[in-house]
Backbone as a ProteinNet text record, in pm:
[ID]
protein_1_A
[PRIMARY]
MEFLVRQENRMPVMPAEEAARIKAAEREYAQQLRDRGILRRLWRVPGTRTAIGWYEADDATELHDVLSGLPTFPWQTITVEALATHPQEQPLRRD
[TERTIARY]
2146.4	2124.4	2006.2	1934.6	1821.8	1859.6	1808.8	1839.8	1712.8	1702.6	1598.5	1664.3	1610.6	1672.8	1574.6	1617.4	1537.2	1601.1	1518.9	1567	1487.9	1556.9	1493.3	1533.4	1434	1458	1465.6	1578.6	1599	1621.9	1549.7	1563.9	1523.4	1608.3	1576.7	1468.4	1417	1321.7	1396	1333.8	1394.5	1282.1	1314.2	1208.8	1124.7	996.3	901.1	938.9	986.3	1022.2	1138.2	1237.5	1353	1312.7	1231.4	1183.7	1103.1	1018.1	937.5	1026.5	1130.8	1223.2	1295.1	1341.9	1413	1318.9	1197.1	1100.4	1063.6	1050	1019.9	1137	1258.9	1377.5	1386.6	1351.1	1351.7	1250	1132.3	1027.8	1073.4	1133.3	1180.8	1292.1	1385.5	1495	1440.2	1344.8	1284.2	1216.4	1151.1	1086.6	1190.6	1302	1409.9	1461.2	1474.5	1519.4	1416.5	1289.4	1183.4	1193.2	1210.3	1218.7	1338.5	1446.6	1567	1556.7	1449.7	1431.9	1511.9	1563.5	1643.9	1555.9	1465.4	1370.5	1247.7	1231.7	1124.4	994.7	1006.2	888.8	934.6	840.2	870	749.5	773.4	667.4	701.9	598.5	613.7	578.8	653.7	620.6	526.5	400.8	302.7	350.7	323.8	354.9	501.8	583.1	725.4	767.4	892.2	951.3	1045.1	1005.2	1086.1	1019.6	1102.8	1056.4	1137.6	1074.2	1142.5	1130.8	1244.5	1246.2	1307.8	1259.3	1316.4	1389.5	1520.5	1606.6	1672.4	1700.5	1774.7	1890.8	2012.1	2132.4	2233.3	2330.5	2431.4	2509.9	2539.1	2616	2599.7	2665.1	2652	2709.7	2811.2	2870.3	2771.1	2702.5	2601.1	2489.7	2446.6	2342.2	2388.9	2512.8	2565.2	2561.4	2603.3	2601.7	2459.7	2363.4	2222.8	2172.9	2197.6	2147.5	2214.3	2343.4	2412.9	2371.1	2302.7	2249.3	2114.7	2054.3	1925.5	1940.2	1851.5	1859.3	1853.8	1788.5	1780.3	1889.4	1984.4	2089.3	2159.5	2191.9	2262.6	2185.8	2055.4	1973.2	1917.2	1964.7	1911.3	1998.6	1933.2	1998.9	1951.7	2045.6	2011.5	2071	1989.5	2038.9	2003.1	2093.2	2077.3	2093.8	2005.7	2018.5	2017	2121	2121	2023.4	1953.7	1852.8	1895.6	1865.7	1889.4	1755	1741.8	1617.3	1595.6	1479.1	1440.8	1407.9	1437.7	1405.1	1258.4	1168	1024.6	995	1081.8	1062.1	1125.6	1205.1	1271.5	1181.1	1188.2	1104	1143.9	1046.2	1071.6	1150.8	1248.9	1326	1263.2	1249	1194.1	1308.4	1356.4	1467.4	1417.2
260.7	403.7	439.8	542.9	590.5	722.8	740.3	858.9	912.6	1044.1	1110.9	1159	1115.7	1143.1	1218.9	1335.2	1414.6	1396.8	1351.9	1324.3	1409.6	1501.9	1583.7	1526.5	1477.5	1413.1	1517.9	1522.1	1615.5	1539.8	1429.1	1347.7	1430.4	1435	1516.5	1453.2	1530.4	1478.1	1378.2	1263.9	1158	1082.5	995.7	918	843.4	835.4	777.2	634.3	555.1	416.6	410	495.7	496.9	543.8	648.3	698.8	591.2	520.4	414.7	301.7	267.4	161.9	202.7	326.2	374.8	379.9	427.6	434.7	295.6	199.2	62.1	3.3	30.4	-17.5	47.5	173.8	245.8	184.1	155.1	93.5	-44.1	-123.9	-256.9	-246.9	-153.9	-135.8	-90.8	2.2	48.2	-67.5	-155.6	-270.5	-364.2	-381	-462.5	-400.6	-268.5	-200.4	-216.3	-211.5	-235	-377.7	-472.6	-612.9	-637.3	-563.3	-576.1	-494.5	-416.2	-335.9	-207.2	-166.9	-44.6	77	67	175	150.2	231.7	210.5	279.2	401.7	478.8	571.4	611.2	703.3	792.5	922.8	1020.8	1105.6	1156	1250.6	1388.9	1490.2	1627.8	1678.2	1708.3	1746.9	1863.7	1850.8	1956.9	1966.4	1867.1	1868.1	1731.2	1721.3	1592	1547.4	1577.7	1547.6	1438.6	1349.2	1244.5	1255.5	1218.6	1212.3	1069.1	1011.9	873.1	856.3	756.2	714.6	584.6	590.4	476	427.9	298.5	241.8	161.4	200.5	135.1	122.3	33.6	14.5	141.9	217.5	340.9	424.9	540.8	632.7	573	490.4	428.2	332.7	251.6	162.8	244	351.6	435.9	493.3	540.4	594.5	488.2	366.7	258.5	231.5	232.6	210.1	321.7	446.2	559.6	566.9	538.5	546.5	432.9	329.8	222.6	254.1	366.6	404.4	427.8	372.2	397.2	546.4	627.8	772	851.9	784.6	854	963.6	942.2	1047.8	1180.3	1176	1296.8	1343.6	1288.6	1322.7	1427.4	1519.8	1604.2	1549.5	1499.6	1426.9	1496.6	1511.5	1556.3	1450.2	1430.1	1324.9	1384.4	1343.8	1380	1251.8	1232.5	1120	1152.8	1051.7	1072.2	1006.2	1072.5	1018.4	1013.9	922.9	908.2	1029.2	1086.5	1199.3	1148	1225.3	1179.7	1141.7	1206.4	1173.3	1033.5	982.1	850.3	738.8	774.5	675.1	636.6	511.1	469.5	544.3	567.6	632.8	538.8	593.6	513.9	526.6	417.6	414.8	378.6	474	448.1	427.2
1105.7	1111.6	1023	1065.3	986.2	918.8	798.2	718.8	654.2	650.2	573.9	444.8	331.2	201.9	114	65.5	-28.8	-165.5	-260.7	-395.3	-494.4	-556.7	-660.7	-795.5	-868.8	-997.2	-1106.7	-1175.5	-1286.8	-1417.9	-1431.5	-1552	-1674	-1775.5	-1893.2	-1979.3	-2070.4	-2167.9	-2255.8	-2275.9	-2357.6	-2426.2	-2520.7	-2585.8	-2481.8	-2507.5	-2412	-2372.8	-2468.3	-2438.5	-2340.2	-2359.7	-2269.7	-2130.2	-2123.8	-1994.1	-1922.2	-1993.6	-1933.1	-1881.9	-1955.1	-1912.7	-1783.9	-1777	-1658.3	-1538.6	-1559.1	-1448.5	-1397.4	-1487.6	-1445.7	-1366.4	-1411	-1339.2	-1201.4	-1192.8	-1064.5	-968.6	-1018.2	-935.3	-885.8	-973.5	-935.4	-830.6	-850.3	-754.7	-619.2	-619	-493.8	-421.8	-495.1	-431	-370.3	-437.6	-381.4	-250.6	-248.7	-126.6	-15.2	-49	50.7	105.2	15.4	56.2	148.4	128	211.2	340	355.7	476	477	362.2	353.4	328.6	233.7	207.1	292.9	396.4	492.9	450.6	400.4	354.3	243.1	158.6	49.7	28.5	25.4	2.9	-118.7	-183.5	-293.6	-240.3	-281.7	-247.7	-356.8	-322.2	-424.5	-511.2	-639.4	-734.4	-772.7	-733.9	-767.2	-818.2	-857.5	-893.7	-781.4	-659.2	-541.4	-459	-407.2	-316.1	-187.9	-78.6	49.9	98.6	132.2	174.7	311.9	383.2	510.6	482.5	494.3	465.7	594.3	598.7	710.5	652.2	690.4	639.9	753.4	736.5	840.3	867.7	761	776.2	649.2	647.3	534	406.1	418.1	299.7	234.1	314.6	257.8	192.5	258	199.1	65.7	60.2	-66	-175.6	-141.6	-240.5	-290.1	-197.8	-233.6	-325.6	-287.1	-365.6	-502.4	-507.7	-637.3	-730.2	-676.2	-759.1	-822	-783.8	-841.6	-992.1	-1073.9	-1217.7	-1254.6	-1171.5	-1199.8	-1129.2	-1064.8	-989.6	-1070.2	-1198.7	-1273	-1279.5	-1259.8	-1272.1	-1138.5	-1028.9	-896.5	-828.4	-761	-661.7	-528.1	-447.2	-325.3	-203.5	-100	29.5	132.6	226.7	326.9	465.6	555.1	696.2	777.6	859.3	952.3	1064.7	1113.5	1216.8	1347	1457.5	1591.2	1663.2	1755.4	1829.1	1920.4	1912.9	1996.9	2136.9	2241.3	2377.3	2395.7	2325.3	2336.7	2282.5	2197.5	2137.9	2220.3	2319	2402.3	2518.2	2558.9	2672.6	2799.7	2886.1	3014	3103.2	3170.6	3265.7	3403.1	3467.1	3604.8	3698.5	3771.6	3866.3	4005.5
[MASK]
+++++++++++++++++++++++++++++++++++++++++++++++++++++++++++++++++++++++++++++++++++++++++++++++

C-alpha cells in the first residue's frame, strides 16, 4: 500500500549536541527506510518544519511501526492518507 505522510516536526530547543545526535539518527533511519523501499520520496515544505513523504508499506500497521521508530517521533504531528491508483494511472484496457 502507498501512503502520503505529512510530518510536522515540533522538536523542542535542546543542547546542540543532543539535537545533532537526534538529527543524525533520523537521517540514518530514513536511509534505512529508503534502502528497504519503504520511504519512496521525501519533500520539505518551504518555510516550515514540515516534511511530506511517500511511503510504501504492507499495511497501516507496518507504516505505524515504521513511523513510531523515527528518532523524532515523540515530537512529530503526523497525518497519513492511504493512496489508491487513479484511473488515469491505470493502463487502458483494449476489449
